[in-house]
Amino acid sequence: RAKDAGRGVFHAYEPALHVQAEERRVLEVALRGALEKGEMHLNYQPVVDAGTGVLKGFEALVRWNSPDFGSVSPVKFIPLAEEARLIAPIGEWVLRTACDEAARWPSEVRIAVNVSADQLQNPGFVAVVASALASSGLPAGRLELEVTESVFMHEGLGATKTLERILDLGVRLSLDDFGTGYSSLGYLSRTRFSSIKIDRSFVQGASKGVKEAIAIIRAVVALAQSLGMATTAEGVETEAEHEMVQELGCTKVQGYYFGRPLPVTEARELAIRSWGATRAA
Ligand code: C2E
Ligand code: MG
Ligand code: MG
Ligand code: MG
């Protein structure tokens, strides 16, 4: 039944706003119990070196398989979790699960975990990160947290301070979906990001020959280079797109062309194929 329902189940209701609200309420109730019922799992998408194609790490992407709604996209349930104040427990579960898993990979392979702006509002979040590292045994340098520009919108310096304390743990930060939010460049000089992730929309635009998209990728690459940051092109789907973003100077690439988000066992197998068996016990 879950499989039949799938994503389509929502579309039938979308025109009527009151039904949308009702749908959200029902979805929220289901979401509340989802973690403890074991309905969530993580997939891991490869991130590779743009020049050599060597596996550099994986991005953890949360999946929710609801018995009632089928597989619900994180694009839908993460914003709902944020509004329903469920993002803290879900985010903590994602972080701990990803660290536990990555600790079993070859030491060259990093793990990137998405963190919502709401999680950074909680001062206790730094302790959660430290605890996830300690209990998994994952070295801090192998963990990268992905945040979006929205982090800096509401709380300004509060988020900056939290990010500083996370950097002090030795964890890396990357700026996700760059260019899609409302942003000023000021925080790029205040917060030490290791990499900027260029949103798929620019990669897509550039591959269609949109001049502005190409110009923006060039500018972001130049900016990142001068700040000593890497650039990851998101959503690379074809060989032609890979060649293009490589020529534009992106240092890492991620997308269906290199691999879809993988179940945990396949991700580990790929890591071991790429780097050999882990040295960690
Ligand atoms: P994101 O962090 O920008 O993640 C990349 C999204 O692009 C993923 O969608 C991935 O499956 C998709 N993608 C990767 N390569 C390609 C490609 O070549 N073509 C296309 N069309 N898509 C590609 P996904 O897994 O549906 O996640 C969507 C968003 O949900 C993520 O965007 C992220 O913002 C959020 N998200 C996912 N997992 C988590 C999580 O654990 N915590 C939080 N806070 N947000 C999450
Ligand atoms: Mg991300
Ligand atoms: Mg992204
Ligand atoms: Mg994106």
XYZ file of C-alpha atoms and ligand atoms in Angstrom:
330
model
C 0.000 0.000 0.000
C 2.774 2.371 0.939
C 4.348 1.879 -2.449
C 1.125 2.520 -4.339
C 0.481 5.725 -2.459
C 3.868 7.284 -3.125
C 4.196 10.978 -3.725
C 1.136 11.167 -5.956
C -1.220 10.951 -3.040
C -0.666 14.612 -2.203
C -1.204 16.047 -5.627
C -4.847 15.106 -5.789
C -5.539 17.445 -2.854
C -3.391 20.366 -3.719
C -5.917 22.735 -5.331
C -8.027 23.232 -2.221
C -6.281 25.213 0.487
C -8.376 23.966 3.388
C -7.645 20.410 2.368
C -3.987 21.325 2.186
C -4.151 22.466 5.783
C -5.915 19.271 6.762
C -3.354 17.221 4.896
C -0.574 19.018 6.732
C -2.184 18.323 10.081
C -2.516 14.628 9.311
C 1.017 14.513 7.960
C 2.298 16.238 11.070
C 0.669 13.667 13.338
C 2.317 10.907 11.318
C 5.645 12.731 11.392
C 5.521 12.942 15.185
C 5.676 9.184 15.490
C 7.905 8.511 12.497
C 11.280 8.348 14.238
C 10.289 6.040 17.059
C 8.482 3.777 14.612
C 11.668 3.443 12.614
C 10.152 4.936 9.468
C 13.175 7.082 8.660
C 16.467 6.128 7.143
C 19.371 7.820 5.449
C 20.636 7.607 1.908
C 24.148 8.660 1.011
C 25.015 10.465 -2.204
C 28.620 10.400 -3.478
C 30.604 13.636 -3.734
C 33.619 13.280 -6.007
C 36.675 15.270 -7.029
C 35.795 17.165 -10.212
C 39.145 16.520 -11.839
C 39.920 12.930 -10.888
C 36.470 11.518 -10.143
C 37.821 10.138 -6.857
C 35.243 9.698 -4.087
C 35.674 12.427 -1.460
C 32.628 11.810 0.682
C 28.891 11.354 0.893
C 26.009 13.657 1.697
C 23.482 12.112 4.076
C 19.910 12.632 2.866
C 16.993 11.718 5.087
C 14.153 9.542 3.799
C 10.745 8.970 5.326
C 8.716 5.936 4.355
C 5.317 6.376 5.921
C 2.959 3.379 5.962
C 0.117 5.819 5.292
C 1.665 8.268 2.840
C 4.358 6.280 1.133
C 7.711 7.872 0.566
C 7.508 11.546 1.500
C 10.132 13.909 0.070
C 12.305 15.841 2.539
C 11.443 18.916 0.483
C 7.986 18.438 1.954
C 8.527 17.063 5.455
C 11.616 19.031 6.553
C 9.764 22.383 6.408
C 6.851 20.711 8.189
C 9.215 19.366 10.851
C 10.608 22.871 11.291
C 7.152 24.367 11.810
C 6.050 21.557 14.115
C 9.211 21.861 16.234
C 10.223 18.347 15.266
C 13.403 19.289 13.474
C 15.592 19.050 16.590
C 14.941 15.347 17.271
C 14.940 14.441 13.578
C 18.110 16.451 12.959
C 19.840 14.890 15.948
C 18.886 11.411 14.778
C 20.228 12.180 11.283
C 23.493 13.503 12.705
C 24.078 10.574 15.068
C 23.128 7.975 12.468
C 25.372 9.548 9.812
C 28.348 9.808 12.206
C 27.904 6.218 13.390
C 27.911 5.034 9.802
C 30.758 7.222 8.560
C 32.964 6.010 11.429
C 32.945 2.620 9.657
C 34.136 4.018 6.325
C 37.727 4.437 5.129
C 39.215 7.463 6.835
C 39.539 9.418 3.565
C 35.782 9.562 3.123
C 33.903 12.496 4.661
C 30.269 12.751 5.640
C 28.155 15.856 5.022
C 24.994 16.383 7.064
C 22.337 19.001 6.348
C 21.484 21.232 9.270
C 18.397 23.398 9.279
C 18.559 27.020 10.410
C 16.214 26.169 13.287
C 18.681 23.650 14.708
C 21.286 26.398 14.978
C 18.902 28.537 17.021
C 19.278 26.029 19.831
C 22.424 26.735 21.885
C 22.480 23.055 22.866
C 23.189 22.056 19.287
C 26.960 22.361 19.683
C 26.847 19.796 22.500
C 24.790 17.480 20.294
C 27.467 17.660 17.591
C 30.228 17.011 20.118
C 28.281 14.078 21.539
C 27.610 12.566 18.094
C 31.351 12.700 17.370
C 32.354 11.280 20.756
C 29.907 8.396 20.753
C 30.601 7.431 17.135
C 34.353 7.889 17.344
C 34.275 9.830 14.075
C 37.138 12.366 13.912
C 35.686 15.886 13.745
C 37.596 16.658 10.550
C 35.567 14.063 8.680
C 32.248 15.708 9.487
C 30.934 18.554 7.394
C 27.726 20.398 8.236
C 25.779 21.943 5.371
C 23.908 25.122 6.174
C 22.012 27.434 3.876
C 22.092 31.204 3.635
C 18.801 31.352 5.558
C 20.804 30.668 8.718
C 22.080 34.225 8.573
C 18.775 35.851 7.759
C 16.889 35.806 11.027
C 19.345 35.643 13.821
C 22.408 37.191 12.302
C 25.253 37.049 14.746
C 23.667 34.426 16.993
C 24.017 31.819 14.261
C 27.529 33.057 13.523
C 28.538 32.393 17.133
C 27.080 28.893 17.108
C 28.921 28.165 13.865
C 32.155 29.428 15.430
C 31.795 26.965 18.281
C 31.152 24.166 15.794
C 34.299 25.159 13.879
C 36.188 25.055 17.181
C 35.284 21.371 17.442
C 37.196 20.844 14.180
C 34.053 20.243 12.135
C 33.874 21.708 8.626
C 31.084 23.869 7.286
C 29.739 24.210 3.798
C 27.283 26.691 2.403
C 24.480 24.785 0.663
C 22.308 25.864 -2.286
C 24.434 28.954 -2.703
C 22.852 31.749 -4.655
C 19.235 30.719 -4.125
C 18.573 32.580 -0.887
C 18.465 36.237 0.059
C 21.982 36.849 1.123
C 24.699 39.323 1.666
C 28.268 38.259 1.159
C 29.323 39.653 4.515
C 29.013 36.378 6.366
C 31.437 34.714 3.955
C 34.143 36.834 5.516
C 32.920 36.188 9.067
C 32.400 32.424 8.985
C 35.074 30.016 7.821
C 33.349 27.785 5.267
C 35.363 24.978 3.702
C 33.226 24.901 0.627
C 30.407 26.536 -1.255
C 27.843 24.302 -2.906
C 26.562 25.783 -6.139
C 22.873 25.074 -6.509
C 21.650 22.750 -9.231
C 19.601 25.543 -10.808
C 22.826 27.276 -11.917
C 24.327 24.032 -13.212
C 21.150 23.384 -15.178
C 21.022 26.919 -16.507
C 24.655 26.882 -17.523
C 24.243 23.574 -19.336
C 21.405 25.122 -21.342
C 23.742 27.943 -22.301
C 22.150 30.600 -20.090
C 24.862 33.279 -19.996
C 23.896 34.612 -16.582
C 24.124 31.150 -14.994
C 27.594 30.656 -16.440
C 28.664 34.099 -15.241
C 27.388 33.364 -11.737
C 29.229 30.038 -11.511
C 32.418 31.770 -12.704
C 32.021 34.497 -10.116
C 31.295 32.079 -7.268
C 34.302 29.944 -8.205
C 36.542 33.046 -8.271
C 35.155 34.240 -4.950
C 35.635 30.823 -3.342
C 39.166 30.511 -4.697
C 40.178 33.868 -3.339
C 38.709 32.947 0.061
C 40.450 29.542 0.024
C 37.212 27.582 -0.243
C 36.292 24.617 -2.415
C 33.279 24.664 -4.719
C 30.900 21.772 -5.211
C 28.592 21.742 -8.233
C 25.258 20.196 -7.233
C 22.938 18.200 -9.456
C 25.370 17.248 -12.219
C 23.353 14.845 -14.367
C 25.347 14.401 -17.575
C 28.885 14.074 -18.841
C 28.496 17.411 -20.626
C 27.515 19.110 -17.354
C 30.490 17.529 -15.630
C 32.869 18.856 -18.296
C 31.297 22.277 -18.125
C 31.515 22.725 -14.345
C 35.030 21.323 -14.381
C 36.051 23.875 -17.008
C 34.421 26.577 -14.910
C 36.726 25.525 -12.065
C 34.423 23.720 -9.625
C 36.559 21.474 -7.419
C 33.965 18.869 -6.460
C 30.865 17.504 -8.118
C 27.739 15.724 -6.958
C 24.783 14.504 -8.943
C 23.019 11.617 -10.606
C 25.814 11.361 -13.187
C 28.170 10.188 -10.415
C 25.629 8.442 -8.280
C 22.159 8.663 -6.854
C 21.667 8.714 -3.107
C 22.532 5.137 -2.061
C 21.343 2.830 0.698
C 23.838 2.544 3.528
C 25.337 -0.814 2.546
C 25.946 0.280 -1.039
C 27.552 3.506 0.135
C 29.922 1.599 2.388
C 30.778 -0.818 -0.433
C 31.549 2.089 -2.743
C 33.734 3.716 -0.085
C 35.689 0.501 0.406
C 36.003 -0.072 -3.359
C 37.379 3.450 -3.675
C 39.752 3.540 -0.715
C 40.175 0.016 0.640
C 38.927 -1.393 3.904
C 38.729 0.972 6.838
C 41.615 1.080 9.238
C 39.307 1.845 12.101
C 38.196 -1.173 14.113
P 20.188 19.523 -0.666
O 20.892 19.500 0.646
O 20.569 20.581 -1.616
O 20.419 18.077 -1.265
C 20.544 17.816 -2.636
C 19.242 17.332 -3.219
O 19.403 17.230 -4.630
C 18.839 15.939 -2.753
O 17.418 15.895 -2.784
C 19.408 15.060 -3.856
O 18.778 13.796 -3.942
C 19.116 15.919 -5.056
N 19.999 15.628 -6.172
C 21.286 15.236 -6.128
N 21.795 15.087 -7.354
C 20.811 15.394 -8.214
C 20.726 15.433 -9.657
O 21.678 15.139 -10.381
N 19.528 15.810 -10.187
C 18.455 16.124 -9.405
N 17.328 16.460 -10.018
N 18.507 16.114 -8.056
C 19.661 15.743 -7.477
P 16.578 15.315 -1.565
O 17.259 14.120 -0.982
O 15.172 15.184 -2.018
O 16.699 16.457 -0.489
C 16.142 17.705 -0.748
C 16.515 18.692 0.317
O 15.961 18.332 1.579
C 18.008 18.802 0.549
O 18.600 19.616 -0.428
C 18.024 19.425 1.916
O 17.805 20.806 1.845
C 16.823 18.776 2.573
N 17.281 17.651 3.392
C 17.524 16.367 3.050
N 17.947 15.649 4.109
C 17.979 16.510 5.155
C 18.340 16.390 6.544
O 18.752 15.335 7.047
N 18.212 17.524 7.317
C 17.798 18.719 6.806
N 17.710 19.778 7.633
N 17.472 18.865 5.515
C 17.562 17.786 4.702
Mg 22.784 19.599 1.239
Mg 22.335 21.440 -1.779
Mg 20.257 22.169 -3.735
